[in-house]
Coordinates of C-alpha atoms in Angstrom, one line a residue:
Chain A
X1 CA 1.8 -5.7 18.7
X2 CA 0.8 -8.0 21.5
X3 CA 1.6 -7.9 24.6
X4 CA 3.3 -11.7 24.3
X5 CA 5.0 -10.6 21.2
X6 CA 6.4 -7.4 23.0
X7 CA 7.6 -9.8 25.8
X8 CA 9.8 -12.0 23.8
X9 CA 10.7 -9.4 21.5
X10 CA 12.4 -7.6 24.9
X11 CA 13.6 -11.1 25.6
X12 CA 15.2 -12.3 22.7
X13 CA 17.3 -8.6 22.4
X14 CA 18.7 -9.0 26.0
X15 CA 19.6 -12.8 25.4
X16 CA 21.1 -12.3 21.6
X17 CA 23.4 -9.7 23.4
X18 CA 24.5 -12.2 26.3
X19 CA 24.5 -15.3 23.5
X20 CA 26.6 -12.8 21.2
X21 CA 28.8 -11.2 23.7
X22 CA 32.0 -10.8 22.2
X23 CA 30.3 -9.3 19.2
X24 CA 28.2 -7.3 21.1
X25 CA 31.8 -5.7 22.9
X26 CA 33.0 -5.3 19.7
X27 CA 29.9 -3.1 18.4
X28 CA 29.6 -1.2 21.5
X29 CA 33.6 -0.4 21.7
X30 CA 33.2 1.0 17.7
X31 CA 30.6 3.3 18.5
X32 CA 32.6 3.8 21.7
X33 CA 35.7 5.2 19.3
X34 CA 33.9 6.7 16.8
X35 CA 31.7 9.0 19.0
X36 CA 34.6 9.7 21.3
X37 CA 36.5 10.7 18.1
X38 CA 33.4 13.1 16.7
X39 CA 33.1 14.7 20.5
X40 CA 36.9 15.2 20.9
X41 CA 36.4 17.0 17.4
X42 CA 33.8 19.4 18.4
X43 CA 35.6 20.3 21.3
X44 CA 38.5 21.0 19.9
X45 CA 36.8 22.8 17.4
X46 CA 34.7 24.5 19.9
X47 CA 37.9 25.7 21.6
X48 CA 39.5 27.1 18.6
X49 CA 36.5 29.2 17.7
X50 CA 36.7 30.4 21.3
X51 CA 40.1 31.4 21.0
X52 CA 39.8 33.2 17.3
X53 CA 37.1 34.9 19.2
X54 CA 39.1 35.9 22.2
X55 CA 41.6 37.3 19.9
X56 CA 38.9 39.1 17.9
X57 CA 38.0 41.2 21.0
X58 CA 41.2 42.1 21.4
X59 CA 41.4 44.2 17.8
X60 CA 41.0 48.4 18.6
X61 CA 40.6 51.2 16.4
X62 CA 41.8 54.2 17.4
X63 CA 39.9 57.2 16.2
X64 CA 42.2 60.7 16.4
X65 CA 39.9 64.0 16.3
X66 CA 40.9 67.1 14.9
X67 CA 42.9 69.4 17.5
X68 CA 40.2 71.9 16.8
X69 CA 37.3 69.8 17.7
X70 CA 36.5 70.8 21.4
X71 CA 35.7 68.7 24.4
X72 CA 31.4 68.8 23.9
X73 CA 31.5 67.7 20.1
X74 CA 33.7 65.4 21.0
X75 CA 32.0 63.5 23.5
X76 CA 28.8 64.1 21.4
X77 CA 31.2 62.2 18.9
X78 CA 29.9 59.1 20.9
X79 CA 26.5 58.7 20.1
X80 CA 27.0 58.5 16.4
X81 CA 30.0 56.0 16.6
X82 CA 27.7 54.0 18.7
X83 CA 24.7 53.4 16.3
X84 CA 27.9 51.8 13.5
X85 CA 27.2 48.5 12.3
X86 CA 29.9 46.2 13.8
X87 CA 30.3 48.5 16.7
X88 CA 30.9 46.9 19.9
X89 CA 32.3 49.5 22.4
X90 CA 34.3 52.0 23.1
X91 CA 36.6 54.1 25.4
X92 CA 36.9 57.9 24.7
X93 CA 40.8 59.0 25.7
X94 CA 40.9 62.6 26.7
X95 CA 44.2 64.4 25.3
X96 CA 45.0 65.1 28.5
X97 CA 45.2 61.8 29.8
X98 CA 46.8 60.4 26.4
X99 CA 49.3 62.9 27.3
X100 CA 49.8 61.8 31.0
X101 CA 50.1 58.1 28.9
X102 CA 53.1 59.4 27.0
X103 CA 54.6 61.0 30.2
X104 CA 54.4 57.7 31.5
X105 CA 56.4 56.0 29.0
X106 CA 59.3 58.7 28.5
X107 CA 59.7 58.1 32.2
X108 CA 58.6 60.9 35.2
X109 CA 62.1 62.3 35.1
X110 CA 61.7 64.1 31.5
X111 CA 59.2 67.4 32.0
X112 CA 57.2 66.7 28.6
X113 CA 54.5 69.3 28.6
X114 CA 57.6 71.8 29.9
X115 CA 59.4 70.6 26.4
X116 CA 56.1 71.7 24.7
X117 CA 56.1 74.5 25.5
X118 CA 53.1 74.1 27.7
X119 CA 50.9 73.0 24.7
X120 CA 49.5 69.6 24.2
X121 CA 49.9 68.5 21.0
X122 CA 47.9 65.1 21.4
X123 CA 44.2 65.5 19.9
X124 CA 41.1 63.8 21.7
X125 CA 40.9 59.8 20.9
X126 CA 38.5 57.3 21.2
X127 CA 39.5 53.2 21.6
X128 CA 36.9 51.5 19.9
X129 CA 36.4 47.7 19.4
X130 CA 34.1 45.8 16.6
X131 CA 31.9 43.0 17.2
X132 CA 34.3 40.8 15.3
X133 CA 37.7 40.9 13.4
X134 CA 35.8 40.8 9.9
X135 CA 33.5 43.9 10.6
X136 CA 36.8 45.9 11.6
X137 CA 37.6 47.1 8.1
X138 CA 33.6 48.0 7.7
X139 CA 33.4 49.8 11.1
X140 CA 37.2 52.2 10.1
X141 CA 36.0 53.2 7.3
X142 CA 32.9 54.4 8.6
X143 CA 34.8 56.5 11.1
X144 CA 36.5 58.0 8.7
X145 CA 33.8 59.6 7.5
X146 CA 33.1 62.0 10.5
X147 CA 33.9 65.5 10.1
X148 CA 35.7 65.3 13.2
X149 CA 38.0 62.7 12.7
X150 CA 41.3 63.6 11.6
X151 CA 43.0 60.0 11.1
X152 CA 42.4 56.1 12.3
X153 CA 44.5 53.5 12.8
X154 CA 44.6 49.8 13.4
X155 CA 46.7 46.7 12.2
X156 CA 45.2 46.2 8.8
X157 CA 47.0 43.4 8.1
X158 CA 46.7 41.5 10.9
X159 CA 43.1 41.6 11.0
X160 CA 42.5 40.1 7.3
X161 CA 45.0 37.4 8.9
X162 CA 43.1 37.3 11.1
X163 CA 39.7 37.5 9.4
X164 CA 41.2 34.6 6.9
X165 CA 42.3 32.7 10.1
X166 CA 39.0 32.8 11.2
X167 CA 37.1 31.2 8.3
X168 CA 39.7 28.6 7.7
X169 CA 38.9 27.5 11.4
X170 CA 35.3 27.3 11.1
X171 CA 35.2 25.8 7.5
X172 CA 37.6 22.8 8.3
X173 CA 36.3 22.5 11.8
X174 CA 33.3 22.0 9.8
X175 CA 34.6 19.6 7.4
X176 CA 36.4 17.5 10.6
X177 CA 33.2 17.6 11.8
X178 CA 31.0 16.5 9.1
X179 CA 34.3 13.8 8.1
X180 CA 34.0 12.5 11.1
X181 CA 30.4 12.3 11.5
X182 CA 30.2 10.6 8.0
X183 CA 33.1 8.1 9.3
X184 CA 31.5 7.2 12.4
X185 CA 28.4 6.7 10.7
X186 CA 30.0 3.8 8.0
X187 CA 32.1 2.4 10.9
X188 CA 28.9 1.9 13.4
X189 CA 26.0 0.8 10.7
X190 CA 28.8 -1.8 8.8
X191 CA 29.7 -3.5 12.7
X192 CA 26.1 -3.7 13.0
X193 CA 25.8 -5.6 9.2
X194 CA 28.6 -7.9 10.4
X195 CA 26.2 -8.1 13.7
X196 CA 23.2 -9.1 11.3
X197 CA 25.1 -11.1 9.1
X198 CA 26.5 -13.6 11.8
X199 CA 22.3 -14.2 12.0
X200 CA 21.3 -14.2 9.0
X201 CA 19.9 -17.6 9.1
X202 CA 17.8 -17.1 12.0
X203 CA 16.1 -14.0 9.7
X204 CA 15.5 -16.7 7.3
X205 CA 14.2 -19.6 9.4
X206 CA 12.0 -16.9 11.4
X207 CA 10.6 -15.9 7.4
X208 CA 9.9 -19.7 6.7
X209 CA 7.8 -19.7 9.9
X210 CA 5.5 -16.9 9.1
X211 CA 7.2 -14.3 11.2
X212 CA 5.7 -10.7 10.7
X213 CA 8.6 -8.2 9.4
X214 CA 8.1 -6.1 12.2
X215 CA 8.5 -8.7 14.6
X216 CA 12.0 -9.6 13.0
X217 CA 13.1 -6.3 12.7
X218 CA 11.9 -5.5 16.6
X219 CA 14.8 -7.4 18.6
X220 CA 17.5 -5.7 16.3
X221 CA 16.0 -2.2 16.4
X222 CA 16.4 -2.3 20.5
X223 CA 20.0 -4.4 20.4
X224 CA 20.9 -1.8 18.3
X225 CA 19.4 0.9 20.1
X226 CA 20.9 -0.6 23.4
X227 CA 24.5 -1.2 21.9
X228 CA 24.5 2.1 20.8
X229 CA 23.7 3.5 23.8
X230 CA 25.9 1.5 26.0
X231 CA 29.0 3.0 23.3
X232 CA 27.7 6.4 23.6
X233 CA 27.5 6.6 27.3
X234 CA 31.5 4.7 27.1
X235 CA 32.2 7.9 24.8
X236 CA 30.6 10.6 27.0
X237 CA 31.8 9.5 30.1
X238 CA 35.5 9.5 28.8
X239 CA 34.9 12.6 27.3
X240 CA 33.2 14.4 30.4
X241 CA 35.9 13.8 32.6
X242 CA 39.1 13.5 30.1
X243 CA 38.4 17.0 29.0
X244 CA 37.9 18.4 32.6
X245 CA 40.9 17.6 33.3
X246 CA 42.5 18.6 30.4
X247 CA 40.8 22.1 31.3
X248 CA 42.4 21.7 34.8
X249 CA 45.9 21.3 33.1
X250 CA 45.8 24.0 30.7
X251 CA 44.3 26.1 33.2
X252 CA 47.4 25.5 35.2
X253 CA 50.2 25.6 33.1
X254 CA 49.0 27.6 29.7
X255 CA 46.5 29.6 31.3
X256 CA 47.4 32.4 28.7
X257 CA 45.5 30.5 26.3
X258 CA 41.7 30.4 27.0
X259 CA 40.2 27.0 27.1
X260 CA 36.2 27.0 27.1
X261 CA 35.4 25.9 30.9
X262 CA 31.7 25.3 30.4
X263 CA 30.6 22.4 31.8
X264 CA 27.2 23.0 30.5
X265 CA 28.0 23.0 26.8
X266 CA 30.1 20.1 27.5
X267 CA 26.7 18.5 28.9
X268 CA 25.0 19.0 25.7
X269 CA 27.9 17.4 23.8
X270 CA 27.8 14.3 25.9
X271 CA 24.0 14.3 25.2
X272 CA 24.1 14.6 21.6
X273 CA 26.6 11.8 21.7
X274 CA 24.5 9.8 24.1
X275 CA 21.2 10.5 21.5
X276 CA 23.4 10.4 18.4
X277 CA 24.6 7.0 19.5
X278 CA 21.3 5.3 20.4
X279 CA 19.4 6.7 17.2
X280 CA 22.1 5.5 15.1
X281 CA 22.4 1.8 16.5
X282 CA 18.1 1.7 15.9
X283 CA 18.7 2.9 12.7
X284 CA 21.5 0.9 11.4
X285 CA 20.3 -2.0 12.9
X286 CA 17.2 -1.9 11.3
X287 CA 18.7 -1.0 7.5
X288 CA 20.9 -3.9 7.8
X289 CA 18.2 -5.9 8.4
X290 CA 15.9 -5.3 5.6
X291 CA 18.0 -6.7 3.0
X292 CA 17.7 -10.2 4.9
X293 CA 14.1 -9.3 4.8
X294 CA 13.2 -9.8 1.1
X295 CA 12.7 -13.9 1.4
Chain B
X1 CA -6.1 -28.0 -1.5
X2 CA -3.1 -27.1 -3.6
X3 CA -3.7 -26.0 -7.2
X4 CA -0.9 -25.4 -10.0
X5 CA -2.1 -23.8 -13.1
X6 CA 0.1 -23.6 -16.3
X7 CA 2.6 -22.3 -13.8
X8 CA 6.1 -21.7 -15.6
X9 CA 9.1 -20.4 -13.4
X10 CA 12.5 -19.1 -15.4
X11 CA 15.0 -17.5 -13.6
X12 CA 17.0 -14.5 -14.7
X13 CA 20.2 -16.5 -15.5
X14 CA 18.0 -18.1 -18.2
X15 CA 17.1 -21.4 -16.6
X16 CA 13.6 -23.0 -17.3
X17 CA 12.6 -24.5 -13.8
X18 CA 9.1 -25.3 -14.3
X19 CA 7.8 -25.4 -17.5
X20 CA 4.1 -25.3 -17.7
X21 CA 2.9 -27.3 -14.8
X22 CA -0.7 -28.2 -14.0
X23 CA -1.5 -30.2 -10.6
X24 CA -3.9 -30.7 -8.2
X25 CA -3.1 -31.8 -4.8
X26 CA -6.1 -32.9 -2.5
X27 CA -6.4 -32.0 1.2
X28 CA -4.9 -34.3 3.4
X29 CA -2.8 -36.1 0.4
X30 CA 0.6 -37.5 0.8
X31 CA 2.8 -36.7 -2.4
X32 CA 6.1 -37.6 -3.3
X33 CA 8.4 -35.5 -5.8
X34 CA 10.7 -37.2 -7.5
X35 CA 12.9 -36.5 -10.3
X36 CA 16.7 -35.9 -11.2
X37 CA 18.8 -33.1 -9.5
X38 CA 17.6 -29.6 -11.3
X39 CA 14.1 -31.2 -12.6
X40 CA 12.4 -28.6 -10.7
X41 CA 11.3 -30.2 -7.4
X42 CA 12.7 -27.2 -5.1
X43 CA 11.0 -25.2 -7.3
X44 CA 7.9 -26.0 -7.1
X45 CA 8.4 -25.8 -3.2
X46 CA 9.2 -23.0 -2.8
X47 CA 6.5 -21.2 -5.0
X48 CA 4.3 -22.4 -2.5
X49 CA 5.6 -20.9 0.2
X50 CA 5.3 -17.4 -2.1
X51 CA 9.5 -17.6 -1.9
X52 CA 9.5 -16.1 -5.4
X53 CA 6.7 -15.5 -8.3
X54 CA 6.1 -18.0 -10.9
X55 CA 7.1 -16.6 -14.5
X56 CA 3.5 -17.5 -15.5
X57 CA 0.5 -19.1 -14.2
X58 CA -1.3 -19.1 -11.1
X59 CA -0.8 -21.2 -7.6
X60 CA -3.9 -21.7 -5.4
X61 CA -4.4 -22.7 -2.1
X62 CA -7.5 -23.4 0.0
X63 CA -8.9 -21.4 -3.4
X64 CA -6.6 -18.6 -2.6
X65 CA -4.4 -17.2 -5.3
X66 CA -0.9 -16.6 -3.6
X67 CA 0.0 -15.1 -6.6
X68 CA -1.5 -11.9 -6.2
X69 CA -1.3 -11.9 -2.7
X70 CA -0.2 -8.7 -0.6
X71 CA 3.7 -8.8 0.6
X72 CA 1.8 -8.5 4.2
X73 CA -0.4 -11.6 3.8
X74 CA 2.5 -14.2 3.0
X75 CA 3.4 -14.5 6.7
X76 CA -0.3 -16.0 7.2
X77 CA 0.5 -18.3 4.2
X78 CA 3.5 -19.4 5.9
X79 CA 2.4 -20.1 8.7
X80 CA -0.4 -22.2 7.3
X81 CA 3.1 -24.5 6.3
X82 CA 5.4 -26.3 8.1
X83 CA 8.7 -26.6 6.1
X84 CA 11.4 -28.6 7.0
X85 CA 15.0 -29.2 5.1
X86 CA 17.6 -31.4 4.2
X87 CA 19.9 -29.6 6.5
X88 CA 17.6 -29.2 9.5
X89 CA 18.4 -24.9 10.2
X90 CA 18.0 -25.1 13.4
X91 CA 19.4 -22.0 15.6
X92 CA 22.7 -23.1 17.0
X93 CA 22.4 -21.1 19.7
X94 CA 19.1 -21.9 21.1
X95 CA 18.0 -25.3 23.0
X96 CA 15.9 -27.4 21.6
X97 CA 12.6 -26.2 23.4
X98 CA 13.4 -22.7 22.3
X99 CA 13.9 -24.0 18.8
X100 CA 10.4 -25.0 19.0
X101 CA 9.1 -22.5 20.6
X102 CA 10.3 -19.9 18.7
X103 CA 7.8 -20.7 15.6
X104 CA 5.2 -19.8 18.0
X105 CA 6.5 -17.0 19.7
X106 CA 7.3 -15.6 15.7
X107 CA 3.4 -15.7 15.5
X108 CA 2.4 -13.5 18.8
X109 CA 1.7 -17.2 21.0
X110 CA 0.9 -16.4 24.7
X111 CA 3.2 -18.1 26.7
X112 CA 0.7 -20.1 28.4
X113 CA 0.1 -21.7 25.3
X114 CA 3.6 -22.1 24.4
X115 CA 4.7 -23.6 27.7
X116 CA 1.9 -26.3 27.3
X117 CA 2.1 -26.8 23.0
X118 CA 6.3 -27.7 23.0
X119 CA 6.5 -30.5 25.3
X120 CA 3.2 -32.2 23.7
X121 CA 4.9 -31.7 20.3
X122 CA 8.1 -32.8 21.7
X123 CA 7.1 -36.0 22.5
X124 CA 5.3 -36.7 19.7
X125 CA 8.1 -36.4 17.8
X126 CA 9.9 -38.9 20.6
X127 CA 12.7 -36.3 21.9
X128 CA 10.6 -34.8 25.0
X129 CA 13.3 -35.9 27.4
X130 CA 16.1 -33.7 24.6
X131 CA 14.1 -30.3 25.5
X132 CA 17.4 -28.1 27.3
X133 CA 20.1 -29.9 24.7
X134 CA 21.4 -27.5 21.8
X135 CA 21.6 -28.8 17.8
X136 CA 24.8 -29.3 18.5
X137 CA 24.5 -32.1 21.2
X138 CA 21.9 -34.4 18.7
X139 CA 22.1 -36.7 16.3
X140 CA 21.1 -35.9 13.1
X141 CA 17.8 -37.7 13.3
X142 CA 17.3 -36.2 16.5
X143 CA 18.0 -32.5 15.2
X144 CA 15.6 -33.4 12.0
X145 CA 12.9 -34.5 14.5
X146 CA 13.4 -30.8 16.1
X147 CA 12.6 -29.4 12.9
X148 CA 9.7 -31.3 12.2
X149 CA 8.4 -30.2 15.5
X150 CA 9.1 -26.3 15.1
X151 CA 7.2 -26.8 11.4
X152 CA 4.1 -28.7 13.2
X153 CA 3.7 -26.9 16.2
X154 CA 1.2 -24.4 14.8
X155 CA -0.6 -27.1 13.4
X156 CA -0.1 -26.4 9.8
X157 CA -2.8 -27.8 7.0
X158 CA 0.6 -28.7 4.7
X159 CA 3.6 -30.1 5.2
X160 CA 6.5 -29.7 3.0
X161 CA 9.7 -31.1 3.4
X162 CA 12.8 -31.0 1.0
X163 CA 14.8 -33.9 1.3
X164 CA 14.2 -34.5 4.8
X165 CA 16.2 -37.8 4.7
X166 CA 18.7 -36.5 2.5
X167 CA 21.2 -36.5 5.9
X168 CA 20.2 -39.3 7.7
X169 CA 21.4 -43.6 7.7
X170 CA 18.7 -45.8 6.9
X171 CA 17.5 -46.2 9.7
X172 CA 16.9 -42.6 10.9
X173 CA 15.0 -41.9 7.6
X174 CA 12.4 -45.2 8.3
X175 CA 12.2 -43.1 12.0
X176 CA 11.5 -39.8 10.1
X177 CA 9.5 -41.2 8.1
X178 CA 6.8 -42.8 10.6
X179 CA 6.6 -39.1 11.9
X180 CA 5.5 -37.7 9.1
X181 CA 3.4 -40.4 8.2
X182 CA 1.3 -40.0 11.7
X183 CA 1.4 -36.4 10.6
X184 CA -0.2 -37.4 7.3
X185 CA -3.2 -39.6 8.9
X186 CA -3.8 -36.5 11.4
X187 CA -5.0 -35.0 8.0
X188 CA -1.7 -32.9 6.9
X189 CA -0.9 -32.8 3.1
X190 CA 2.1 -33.7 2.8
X191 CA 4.6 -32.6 -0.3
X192 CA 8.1 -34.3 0.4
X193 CA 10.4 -34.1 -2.2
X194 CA 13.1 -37.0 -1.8
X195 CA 15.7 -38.6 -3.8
X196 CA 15.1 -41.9 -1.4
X197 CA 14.2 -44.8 -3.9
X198 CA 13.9 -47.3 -0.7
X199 CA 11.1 -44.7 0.6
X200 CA 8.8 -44.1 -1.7
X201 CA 8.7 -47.8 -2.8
X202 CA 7.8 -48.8 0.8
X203 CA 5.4 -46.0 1.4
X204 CA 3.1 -46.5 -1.8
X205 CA 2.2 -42.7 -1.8
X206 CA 0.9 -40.7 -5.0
X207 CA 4.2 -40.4 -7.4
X208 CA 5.1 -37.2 -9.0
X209 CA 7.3 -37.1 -11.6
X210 CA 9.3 -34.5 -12.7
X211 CA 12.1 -33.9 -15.4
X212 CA 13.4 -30.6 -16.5
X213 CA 10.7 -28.5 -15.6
X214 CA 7.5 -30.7 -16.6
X215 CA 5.4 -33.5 -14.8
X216 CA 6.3 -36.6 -16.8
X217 CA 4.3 -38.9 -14.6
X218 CA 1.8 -39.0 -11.7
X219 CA 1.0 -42.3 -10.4
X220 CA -1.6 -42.3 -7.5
X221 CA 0.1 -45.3 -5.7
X222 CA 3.2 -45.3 -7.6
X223 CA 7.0 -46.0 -7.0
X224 CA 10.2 -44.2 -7.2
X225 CA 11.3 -45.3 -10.9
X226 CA 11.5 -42.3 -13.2
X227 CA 11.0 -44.2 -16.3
X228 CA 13.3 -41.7 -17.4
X229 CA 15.9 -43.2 -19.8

């Protein structure tokens, strides 16, 4: 393209934005929404994974040895649990301090080990945790096959609920996401038809005088591009500091629930948003024009 | 020069626009289409503009068949064409000088050219002093005359115009039609279709006739009676 031709092109999308205004507003607000609607989304949906996660790491096995098994085999014990699929770490409890645990519980006033008989009956444990909530079942049964071990225990049933939790979070964060996304989409490329069909005319008239395609499609590739933009910057900036300080609050008055503080994933957000927008006003633009094209 | 060989148009609802229609049309020619509403004029417009492909036949122009021309090549047709309509198009939002302009910008113009080609066009047409109004601020002669400048500012070699007059009082249309007459004698086929009786008796042009679909006369200095009965 020409230099000239570049030159109006650049001028005619700047003046069919300020000639169009209110329809311009209206385009730019819609992408606003519908952005800030998909970015609110993954947030959210960010968050919840965070905390399903959070509570994940919070699921323990505990491994009881056999009474028998003495203090070396025990700790060697550690090595092998180590190299488990799923495993994620681990805290080996000597019986003596389970016992002191105990003590603590029944109070200092009760002489425990005296009621004993001076013999602890508590075995050598270990505390271990799994990667995540589904590889907990995979990692206890494992441990159960040591020689060693004499029993395990953890809350079987809350871990499929919460194993089931899990995957309902991520599959309809995913469909929210994708839902929106596909919403957004619609919403943004049929403003922009109503955009192109207000000017349909001027398509025609520009045919009837020999225009090129390219240099009818050219203006409405960069107002598009431009009013997209402009919405996803609206979006990302509302976004950026709405959910700071909605970090700020929760970390103030629900701080027992983890929110995901990282400003860095909340810059790639806005960023995607800010692309997403732009490539999606050049694009729709652009497909709504080509049916005008076909004079 | 315009060439029309056996060219037959039908559309897909079934109607029979052209129907076999040979014609020759000489460089520099002024040609009037008459005929009754639907006989086709329109039609045969627009083919040559490439807005469509006849059913059958073959269109030439310059000895150039825009039939099986590339989808890329028809904006060099059209620009090779002024059109202008009974109903001006003009883009409301634009003033008159960009109205103009714009044909040549359309066409990768430098602005140089542009800046020096509108107001000489302008005036020719007799509406230089009109340059910053919009459509919307003009007469309808005055708006028609805008057109006629955006379709002759690239200096086509044909001029077509669909019932240019069809919007205008007498007198406006006798205006109009000294415009495109001076157009004509600076050697621009014209092909105006009109329904204006008054017009083409005055202006003694070649005739064409047509009536559903065919050419049932073609009178060389001929006037606006169909003979049609």
């Amino acid at each position: 393209m020409a230099f000239s031709s570049f030159r109006y092109t650049l001028r005619d999308a700047f003046r069919s934005i300020r000639r169009h205004k209110s329809m311009a507003f209206a385009s730019v607000f819609t992408i606003a929404i519908s952005l800030f609607v998909l970015g609110s989304t993954l947030l959210l949906v960010v968050n919840s994974q965070n905390l399903v996660s959070e509570m994940e790491s919070q699921v323990e096995i505990s491994v009881f040895l056999h009474l028998d098994v003495d203090r070396k085999d025990a700790l060697a014990l550690q090595k092998d649990i180590e190299k488990l699929p799923g495993f994620d770490s681990l805290e080996f409890i000597p019986k003596e301090k389970a016992l002191a645990n105990m003590q603590n519980r029944f109070g200092q006033d009760t002489d425990l080990l005296g009621a004993l008989g001076g013999n602890n009956p508590l075995p050598d444990s270990y505390r271990i945790k799994a990667q995540s909530s589904d590889k907990v079942t995979a990692l206890a049964k494992e441990l159960e096959k040591f020689p060693e071990v004499e029993s395990i225990s953890y809350g079987k049933e809350w871990v499929d609920k919460l194993v089931s939790f899990t995957v309902m979070v991520k599959n309809v964060g995913l469909a929210v996401i994708l839902g929106m996304l596909i919403a957004g989409l619609f919403l943004i490329t049929t403003t922009i038809r109503l955009t192109v069909f207000a000017r349909k005319k001027e398509i025609g008239i520009m045919k009837y005088v020999g225009a090129t395609n390219w240099f009818i499609r050219f203006p409405f590739f960069l107002e598009g591009m431009l009013i997209g933009f402009l919405g996803a910057v609206a979006a990302g900036i509302v976004i950026y500091f709405g959910y700071g300080a909605a970090i700020n609050y929760c970390l103030k008055t629900i701080p027992f629930i983890p929110v995901v503080a990282d400003y860095d994933l909340l810059f790639r957000i806005v960023g995607l948003l800010i692309l997403g927008g732009t490539v999606i006003g050049a694009m729709g633009s652009v497909i709504a024009v080509r049916k005008y094209l076909k004079v | 020069m315009i060439q029309f060989f056996n060219v037959t148009k039908k559309y897909d609802n079934g109607t029979l626009a052209l129907d076999n229609v040979s014609v020759s049309i000489e460089r520099g020619e002024f040609v009037f289409l008459v005929g009754p509403s639907g006989a086709g004029k329109s039609t045969f417009t627009r083919l040559l503009i490439r807005e469509g492909l006849p059913t059958k036949g073959q269109i030439m122009i310059e000895g150039k068949s825009i039939i099986r021309m590339k989808s890329k090549e028809i904006p060099l047709l059209r620009r090779k064409i002024g059109f202008i309509f009974q109903d001006f198009r003009l883009l409301q939002d634009r003033t008159v000088y960009e109205n103009v302009a714009f044909a040549l910008e359309a066409v990768g113009t430098p602005v140089s050219e542009v800046k020096r080609k509108v107001p000489n066009v302008l005036n020719m047409v007799g509406i230089g002093d009109k340059y910053a109004c919009f459509p919307d601020e003009l007469s309808g002669g005055e708006q028609q005359r805008v057109a006629i400048a955006r379709a002759i500012v690239n200096n086509p070699s044909i001029l077509i115009a669909d019932e240019p007059t069809g919007n205008l009082d007498p007198e406006n249309s006798l205006e109009i039609m000294k415009i495109i007459n001076e157009i004509n004698k600076r050697g621009t086929t014209i092909i105006m279709a009109t329904h204006d009786s008054e017009i083409v008796d005055r202006m003694r042009k070649r005739v064409i006739v047509l009536n559903k679909g065919r050419i049932v006369r073609d009178d060389v200095k001929g006037g606006y009676d169909y003979g049609l009965q």
